[in-house]
Coordinates of C-alpha atoms in Angstrom, one line a residue:
Chain A
M760 CA 0.0 0.0 0.0
V761 CA 2.8 2.4 0.9
Y762 CA 4.5 1.5 -2.3
L763 CA 1.4 2.3 -4.3
L764 CA 1.3 5.7 -2.7
T765 CA 5.0 6.2 -3.5
I766 CA 4.3 5.4 -7.2
F767 CA 1.5 7.9 -7.2
I768 CA 3.5 10.7 -5.6
A769 CA 6.5 10.0 -7.8
A770 CA 4.4 10.1 -10.9
I771 CA 3.1 13.5 -10.0
F772 CA 6.2 15.2 -8.7
T773 CA 9.6 13.6 -9.2
H774 CA 8.9 11.7 -12.4
N775 CA 6.3 14.1 -13.9
I776 CA 5.4 12.8 -17.3
A777 CA 5.5 16.2 -19.0
L778 CA 8.3 17.9 -17.1
T779 CA 10.7 15.0 -16.6
Y780 CA 9.9 12.6 -19.5
L781 CA 8.9 15.5 -21.8
L782 CA 5.9 13.6 -23.1
G783 CA 2.5 14.9 -24.4
M784 CA 4.2 18.1 -25.7
C785 CA 2.1 18.6 -28.9
P786 CA -1.2 19.3 -27.0
F787 CA 0.9 21.0 -24.3
I788 CA 2.1 23.6 -26.8
A789 CA -1.1 23.9 -28.7
L790 CA -3.5 24.2 -25.8
S791 CA -1.7 26.0 -23.0
R792 CA -2.7 29.4 -24.2
N793 CA -5.9 29.4 -22.3
M794 CA -6.6 28.0 -18.8
K795 CA -10.1 26.8 -19.5
T796 CA -9.1 24.8 -22.5
A797 CA -6.1 23.4 -20.7
T798 CA -8.2 22.2 -17.8
G799 CA -10.8 20.6 -20.1
M800 CA -8.2 18.7 -22.1
A801 CA -6.4 17.6 -18.9
I802 CA -9.6 16.1 -17.4
A803 CA -10.2 14.2 -20.5
V804 CA -6.6 13.0 -20.5
I805 CA -6.9 11.8 -16.9
F806 CA -10.0 9.8 -17.7
V807 CA -8.6 8.2 -20.9
I808 CA -5.1 7.4 -19.5
T809 CA -6.6 5.6 -16.4
L810 CA -9.1 3.7 -18.5
T811 CA -6.7 2.6 -21.2
A812 CA -4.1 1.5 -18.7
A813 CA -6.7 -0.5 -16.9
I814 CA -7.7 -2.2 -20.2
N815 CA -4.1 -2.7 -21.5
W816 CA -2.8 -4.4 -18.4
P817 CA -5.1 -7.5 -18.6
I818 CA -4.7 -7.7 -22.4
Y819 CA -0.9 -7.7 -22.1
H820 CA -0.7 -10.1 -19.2
L821 CA -3.6 -12.4 -19.8
I822 CA -3.7 -12.6 -23.6
L823 CA -0.4 -11.5 -25.2
I824 CA 2.0 -13.2 -22.8
P825 CA 0.2 -16.6 -22.6
T826 CA 0.0 -16.7 -26.4
H827 CA 3.7 -15.5 -26.8
S828 CA 2.7 -12.6 -29.0
E829 CA 4.3 -9.8 -27.1
L830 CA 5.9 -8.6 -30.4
I831 CA 2.7 -6.9 -31.5
Y832 CA 1.9 -5.1 -28.3
Y833 CA 2.4 -1.7 -29.9
I834 CA -0.3 -2.4 -32.4
I835 CA -2.7 -3.8 -29.8
F836 CA -2.1 -0.9 -27.4
I837 CA -2.7 1.7 -30.1
I838 CA -5.9 0.0 -31.2
V839 CA -7.2 -0.2 -27.6
I840 CA -6.5 3.5 -27.2
A841 CA -8.1 4.5 -30.4
A842 CA -11.1 2.3 -29.7
S843 CA -11.7 3.4 -26.2
V844 CA -11.4 7.0 -27.1
Q845 CA -14.1 6.4 -29.8
L846 CA -16.2 4.5 -27.3
V847 CA -16.0 7.2 -24.6
E848 CA -16.9 9.8 -27.2
M849 CA -20.0 7.8 -28.2
I850 CA -21.1 7.1 -24.6
M851 CA -20.7 10.8 -23.7
E852 CA -22.6 11.9 -26.8
R853 CA -25.5 9.6 -25.9
F854 CA -25.7 9.9 -22.1
F855 CA -23.7 12.9 -20.8
T856 CA -24.5 15.7 -23.2
A857 CA -23.3 18.4 -20.8
L858 CA -19.9 16.7 -20.4
Q859 CA -19.7 16.2 -24.1
A860 CA -20.1 20.0 -24.6
A861 CA -17.4 20.7 -22.0
F862 CA -14.6 18.5 -23.2
G863 CA -15.9 16.4 -26.0
I864 CA -13.9 18.3 -28.6
F865 CA -10.6 17.2 -26.9
L866 CA -11.3 13.5 -27.1
P867 CA -10.3 12.9 -30.8
L868 CA -7.0 14.7 -30.0
I869 CA -6.2 12.3 -27.2
T870 CA -5.5 9.4 -29.6
V871 CA -2.3 11.1 -30.7
N872 CA -1.4 12.3 -27.2
C873 CA 1.8 10.4 -26.5
T874 CA 1.2 10.3 -22.7
V875 CA -1.5 7.8 -23.2
L876 CA 0.6 5.3 -25.1
A877 CA 3.7 6.1 -22.9
V878 CA 1.9 5.1 -19.7
S879 CA 1.1 1.7 -21.2
L880 CA 4.6 1.3 -22.5
F881 CA 6.1 2.2 -19.1
M882 CA 3.8 -0.3 -17.5
V883 CA 5.3 -3.0 -19.7
L884 CA 8.9 -1.8 -19.3
R885 CA 8.7 -1.5 -15.5
D886 CA 6.7 -4.7 -15.0
Y887 CA 4.0 -3.1 -12.8
T888 CA 1.2 -5.1 -11.2
F889 CA -2.4 -4.2 -12.0
L890 CA -2.8 -1.9 -8.9
Q891 CA 0.5 -0.3 -9.4
T892 CA -0.4 0.4 -13.1
L893 CA -3.6 2.1 -12.0
F894 CA -1.9 4.3 -9.5
F895 CA 0.9 5.1 -11.9
A896 CA -1.5 5.9 -14.7
F897 CA -3.7 8.1 -12.5
G898 CA -0.7 9.9 -11.0
S899 CA 0.9 10.5 -14.4
A900 CA -2.2 12.0 -15.7
V901 CA -2.7 14.3 -12.7
G902 CA 1.0 15.3 -13.0
W903 CA 0.4 16.2 -16.7
M904 CA -2.6 18.2 -15.7
L905 CA -0.6 20.1 -13.0
A906 CA 2.0 20.9 -15.6
I907 CA -0.3 22.1 -18.4
V908 CA -2.5 24.1 -16.0
M909 CA 0.5 25.9 -14.5
V910 CA 2.0 26.7 -17.8
A911 CA -1.4 27.9 -19.2
A912 CA -1.9 30.2 -16.1
I913 CA 1.5 31.8 -16.5
N914 CA 1.1 32.1 -20.2
E915 CA -2.2 33.9 -19.8
K916 CA -0.8 36.4 -17.4
L917 CA 2.3 36.9 -19.5
R918 CA 0.3 37.8 -22.6
L919 CA -1.3 40.7 -20.7
I920 CA 2.1 42.3 -20.4
G921 CA 2.7 41.5 -24.0
D922 CA 6.4 42.4 -24.3
I923 CA 7.7 39.2 -25.8
P924 CA 10.1 39.3 -28.8
K925 CA 8.3 38.4 -32.0
G926 CA 10.0 35.1 -32.8
Y927 CA 9.4 34.0 -29.2
Q928 CA 5.7 34.4 -29.2
G929 CA 3.6 31.2 -29.3
A930 CA 5.5 27.9 -29.0
A931 CA 8.9 29.2 -27.9
I932 CA 7.7 31.2 -24.9
I933 CA 5.6 28.2 -23.7
M934 CA 8.8 26.1 -23.8
V935 CA 10.7 28.6 -21.7
I936 CA 7.9 28.7 -19.1
A937 CA 7.8 24.9 -19.1
G938 CA 11.6 24.8 -18.8
I939 CA 11.5 27.1 -15.7
I940 CA 8.7 25.0 -14.1
A941 CA 10.7 21.8 -14.9
L942 CA 13.7 23.4 -13.2
S943 CA 11.7 24.1 -10.1
F944 CA 10.3 20.5 -10.2
L945 CA 13.9 19.3 -10.0
G946 CA 13.7 20.4 -6.4
F947 CA 11.4 17.5 -5.7
A948 CA 14.1 15.0 -6.8
G949 CA 15.0 12.6 -4.2
M950 CA 11.8 13.0 -2.3
V951 CA 10.5 9.6 -3.4
K952 CA 12.2 7.0 -5.6
I953 CA 10.8 4.5 -8.0
Q954 CA 12.7 2.2 -10.3
Chain B
M1342 CA 17.1 26.1 -65.9
L1343 CA 17.2 26.9 -62.1
K1344 CA 13.9 28.6 -62.5
Q1345 CA 12.4 25.5 -64.1
I1346 CA 13.6 23.3 -61.3
K1347 CA 12.3 25.7 -58.8
N1348 CA 8.8 25.4 -60.2
T1349 CA 8.5 21.7 -60.2
E1350 CA 6.2 19.9 -57.7
G1351 CA 9.1 17.9 -56.3
F1352 CA 11.3 20.9 -55.6
K1353 CA 8.5 22.7 -53.8
T1354 CA 7.8 19.6 -51.7
I1355 CA 11.4 19.3 -50.6
A1356 CA 11.8 23.0 -49.9
N1357 CA 8.6 23.0 -47.8
G1358 CA 9.8 20.0 -45.7
L1359 CA 13.3 21.4 -45.2
W1360 CA 12.5 25.0 -44.4
R1361 CA 9.1 26.6 -45.0
D1362 CA 6.8 24.0 -43.4
H1363 CA 9.6 22.6 -41.3
P1364 CA 7.9 20.1 -38.9
I1365 CA 9.5 21.3 -35.7
F1366 CA 10.0 25.0 -36.1
S1367 CA 7.0 26.0 -38.1
M1368 CA 4.3 23.6 -37.2
V1369 CA 5.7 22.5 -33.7
L1370 CA 5.1 18.8 -34.4
G1371 CA 7.0 15.9 -33.0
I1372 CA 8.7 17.8 -30.3
C1373 CA 8.2 15.2 -27.6
S1374 CA 11.0 13.1 -29.0
A1375 CA 12.9 16.2 -30.2
L1376 CA 13.1 17.2 -26.5
A1377 CA 13.4 13.9 -24.9
V1378 CA 16.1 12.0 -26.9
S1379 CA 18.3 15.0 -27.7
N1380 CA 20.5 14.7 -24.6
K1381 CA 23.1 12.7 -26.5
V1382 CA 24.1 12.8 -30.2
D1383 CA 24.0 9.0 -30.7
N1384 CA 20.5 8.8 -29.3
A1385 CA 19.4 11.6 -31.6
I1386 CA 21.0 9.8 -34.6
A1387 CA 19.2 6.6 -33.8
M1388 CA 15.9 8.3 -33.3
S1389 CA 16.2 10.3 -36.5
G1390 CA 17.0 7.1 -38.4
G1391 CA 14.0 5.4 -36.9
V1392 CA 11.7 8.3 -37.7
M1393 CA 13.1 8.6 -41.3
F1394 CA 12.5 4.9 -42.0
V1395 CA 9.0 4.9 -40.6
L1396 CA 8.2 8.1 -42.5
I1397 CA 9.3 6.8 -45.9
A1398 CA 7.7 3.3 -45.4
T1399 CA 4.4 4.9 -44.3
A1400 CA 4.5 7.3 -47.2
I1401 CA 4.9 4.4 -49.7
I1402 CA 2.2 2.3 -48.2
I1403 CA -0.4 5.0 -47.5
S1404 CA 0.0 6.8 -50.8
M1405 CA -0.4 3.5 -52.6
L1406 CA -3.5 2.6 -50.6
R1407 CA -4.9 6.1 -50.5
K1408 CA -7.9 5.4 -52.7
L1409 CA -8.8 2.2 -50.9
I1410 CA -8.8 3.5 -47.3
P1411 CA -12.3 4.6 -46.2
L1412 CA -12.4 8.1 -44.8
R1413 CA -14.0 7.1 -41.5
V1414 CA -11.4 4.6 -40.5
R1415 CA -8.4 6.3 -41.9
I1416 CA -6.8 7.4 -38.6
I1417 CA -6.8 3.9 -37.2
T1418 CA -5.4 2.5 -40.5
F1419 CA -2.6 5.1 -40.4
M1420 CA -1.8 4.0 -36.9
I1421 CA -1.7 0.3 -37.6
V1422 CA 0.6 1.0 -40.6
I1423 CA 2.9 3.2 -38.5
A1424 CA 2.9 0.9 -35.5
S1425 CA 4.0 -2.1 -37.7
F1426 CA 7.0 -0.2 -39.0
V1427 CA 7.8 1.0 -35.5
I1428 CA 8.0 -2.6 -34.3
I1429 CA 10.6 -3.2 -37.0
V1430 CA 12.6 -0.2 -35.9
N1431 CA 12.4 -1.3 -32.2
K1432 CA 13.5 -4.9 -33.0
F1433 CA 16.3 -3.7 -35.2
L1434 CA 17.6 -1.4 -32.4
E1435 CA 17.3 -4.1 -29.8
A1436 CA 19.3 -6.5 -31.9
F1437 CA 22.1 -4.3 -33.3
F1438 CA 22.3 -1.4 -30.8
P1439 CA 21.2 -2.7 -27.4
I1440 CA 22.7 0.2 -25.4
I1441 CA 21.0 2.8 -27.5
S1442 CA 17.8 0.8 -27.4
L1443 CA 18.0 0.8 -23.6
A1444 CA 18.7 4.5 -23.4
L1445 CA 15.8 5.3 -25.7
G1446 CA 13.4 3.1 -23.7
P1447 CA 9.8 3.9 -24.4
Y1448 CA 10.6 6.7 -26.9
V1449 CA 11.1 4.2 -29.8
G1450 CA 7.5 3.0 -29.3
L1451 CA 6.4 6.6 -29.1
I1452 CA 7.4 7.2 -32.7
I1453 CA 3.9 5.9 -33.3
T1454 CA 2.3 9.0 -31.7
N1455 CA 4.9 11.3 -33.2
C1456 CA 2.6 13.9 -34.7
I1457 CA 4.9 14.4 -37.8
L1458 CA 3.9 10.9 -39.0
M1459 CA 0.2 11.3 -38.4
G1460 CA 0.3 14.9 -39.6
R1461 CA 2.1 14.1 -42.9
A1462 CA -0.1 11.1 -43.5
E1463 CA -3.3 13.1 -43.1
A1464 CA -2.1 16.2 -44.9
F1465 CA 0.0 14.9 -47.7
Y1466 CA 0.1 11.2 -48.3
T1467 CA -3.6 10.8 -48.7
H1468 CA -3.7 13.4 -51.5
N1469 CA -0.5 12.8 -53.4
N1470 CA 1.1 10.1 -55.5
T1471 CA 3.8 7.8 -54.2
W1472 CA 6.7 9.6 -55.8
L1473 CA 5.8 13.0 -54.2
S1474 CA 4.9 11.4 -50.9
V1475 CA 8.3 9.7 -50.7
L1476 CA 10.0 13.1 -51.5
D1477 CA 7.9 14.7 -48.8
A1478 CA 8.8 12.0 -46.4
I1479 CA 12.5 12.4 -47.1
A1480 CA 12.4 16.2 -46.8
N1481 CA 10.5 16.1 -43.5
G1482 CA 12.7 13.3 -42.2
I1483 CA 15.8 15.4 -42.9
G1484 CA 14.2 18.5 -41.5
Y1485 CA 13.4 16.6 -38.3
S1486 CA 16.9 15.0 -38.2
Y1487 CA 19.0 18.1 -38.5
T1488 CA 17.1 19.9 -35.8
L1489 CA 17.3 16.9 -33.5
I1490 CA 21.0 16.3 -34.1
S1491 CA 21.9 20.0 -33.7
V1492 CA 20.0 20.3 -30.5
A1493 CA 21.7 17.1 -29.3
I1494 CA 25.1 18.5 -30.2
I1495 CA 24.6 21.6 -28.1
R1496 CA 23.2 19.7 -25.2
E1497 CA 25.8 17.0 -25.2
L1498 CA 28.6 19.5 -25.6
L1499 CA 27.4 21.6 -22.7
G1500 CA 26.0 18.8 -20.5
F1501 CA 28.8 16.2 -20.8
G1502 CA 31.6 18.1 -22.6
T1503 CA 31.6 15.4 -25.3
I1504 CA 30.3 14.8 -28.8
L1505 CA 29.4 11.2 -29.6
G1506 CA 31.4 10.2 -26.5
F1507 CA 34.6 12.0 -27.6
R1508 CA 36.0 14.7 -25.2
I1509 CA 35.7 18.1 -26.9
M1510 CA 35.8 20.6 -24.0
P1511 CA 39.1 21.2 -22.1
A1512 CA 39.8 19.2 -19.0
G1513 CA 38.8 22.0 -16.7
W1514 CA 35.3 22.2 -18.1
T1515 CA 32.4 22.0 -15.6
N1516 CA 29.5 20.1 -17.0
W1517 CA 26.2 22.1 -17.2
V1518 CA 24.2 19.2 -15.7
V1519 CA 20.9 21.1 -16.4
M1520 CA 21.5 20.8 -20.1
S1521 CA 21.4 17.0 -19.9
M1522 CA 18.1 17.2 -18.1
A1523 CA 14.6 18.2 -19.1
P1524 CA 14.9 22.0 -18.5
G1525 CA 17.9 22.2 -20.8
A1526 CA 15.9 20.6 -23.6
F1527 CA 13.2 23.2 -23.3
F1528 CA 15.6 26.1 -23.3
V1529 CA 17.7 25.0 -26.2
L1530 CA 14.8 24.1 -28.4
S1531 CA 13.0 27.4 -27.6
V1532 CA 16.1 29.3 -28.7
F1533 CA 16.2 27.3 -31.9
I1534 CA 12.6 28.1 -32.7
W1535 CA 13.2 31.7 -31.9
L1536 CA 16.3 31.9 -34.2
T1537 CA 14.7 30.1 -37.1
R1538 CA 11.4 32.0 -36.9
T1539 CA 13.3 35.3 -36.9
L1540 CA 15.5 34.2 -39.8
A1541 CA 12.5 33.0 -41.8
K1542 CA 10.6 36.2 -40.8
Q1543 CA 7.7 34.0 -40.0
T1544 CA 4.7 35.3 -38.2
P1545 CA 3.8 33.1 -35.2
D1546 CA 0.6 31.1 -35.6

């Protein structure tokens, strides 16, 4: 139980998926101009990452390993991700119209968000058990949310001052903000350790 | 003569991939891997090779099948095609370059979600013939590679004092450890984007 909590904390702070592993950067750059959009996307990501990790673990350990077909796990994982995103979209459209209006537009983008696939790949590389996978997936997604919301908030304020060199506007300044936040997150290093 | 070459489809495709619509600077695609594996030059070379191979192979397959792929399932088709080639890259690296494969870890698998591949497949390969698609793939691959490798050269030089493992900096050089970690990647790439955007006089999106 303690170890599960360690994984969770580590995934948020010391091994933050956006700021330490530099994953999920495409939506990070594209969406961190506005806090509201960033939050909406992040909530959708939390949901999809936890869901797909929970589906991919049994598929990998109960189907692919017994049949000795680990070779194709990339293809299987990506199909599971694409299919579950589609499914979530359809369910939301049918039953939760309000939710759909709030973050439905972000769902198709998630298929190509590398954090989702990365969490499943880390699960295989680090040989996590099912519960560990769940905590790691949820923690990573929360960590990603923390990073994108922080960057979006700073970016919003920064644009009010509006004194950024021309070539630095847009993507480049977001990277500088993310770099400074990543620098401050280095302060968490050593707090907890995972493999 | 030069003018004639300049007006051909092929030349435009190459020029777009290398400079005007450069995947990293101008469209900010595929930067996860550009940031993450650029801490050492050999990692960057392996990654660029992998992306280049997958780009060309995907370009050939998808541009050939472009009339057969139904519109509604095209994304998943692209993904399966890309994922199959990524498996080949992964197994190749595991077999011949085990140290690099270990260092790259999950990032080889993440070539699948590299937005350059999906972006090019969606924007170019589905509308153009195989010849142009392959040219586009090569141009984008080179565009991606030269950025990745130049960022890696700066980061390895400052972070470890070496290039490809050879000592370059004098013995008294203190390593800038931050360059080999995540913040260094952000700072170097942002300076790169700034420089190229200023040089190309591009208006930011």
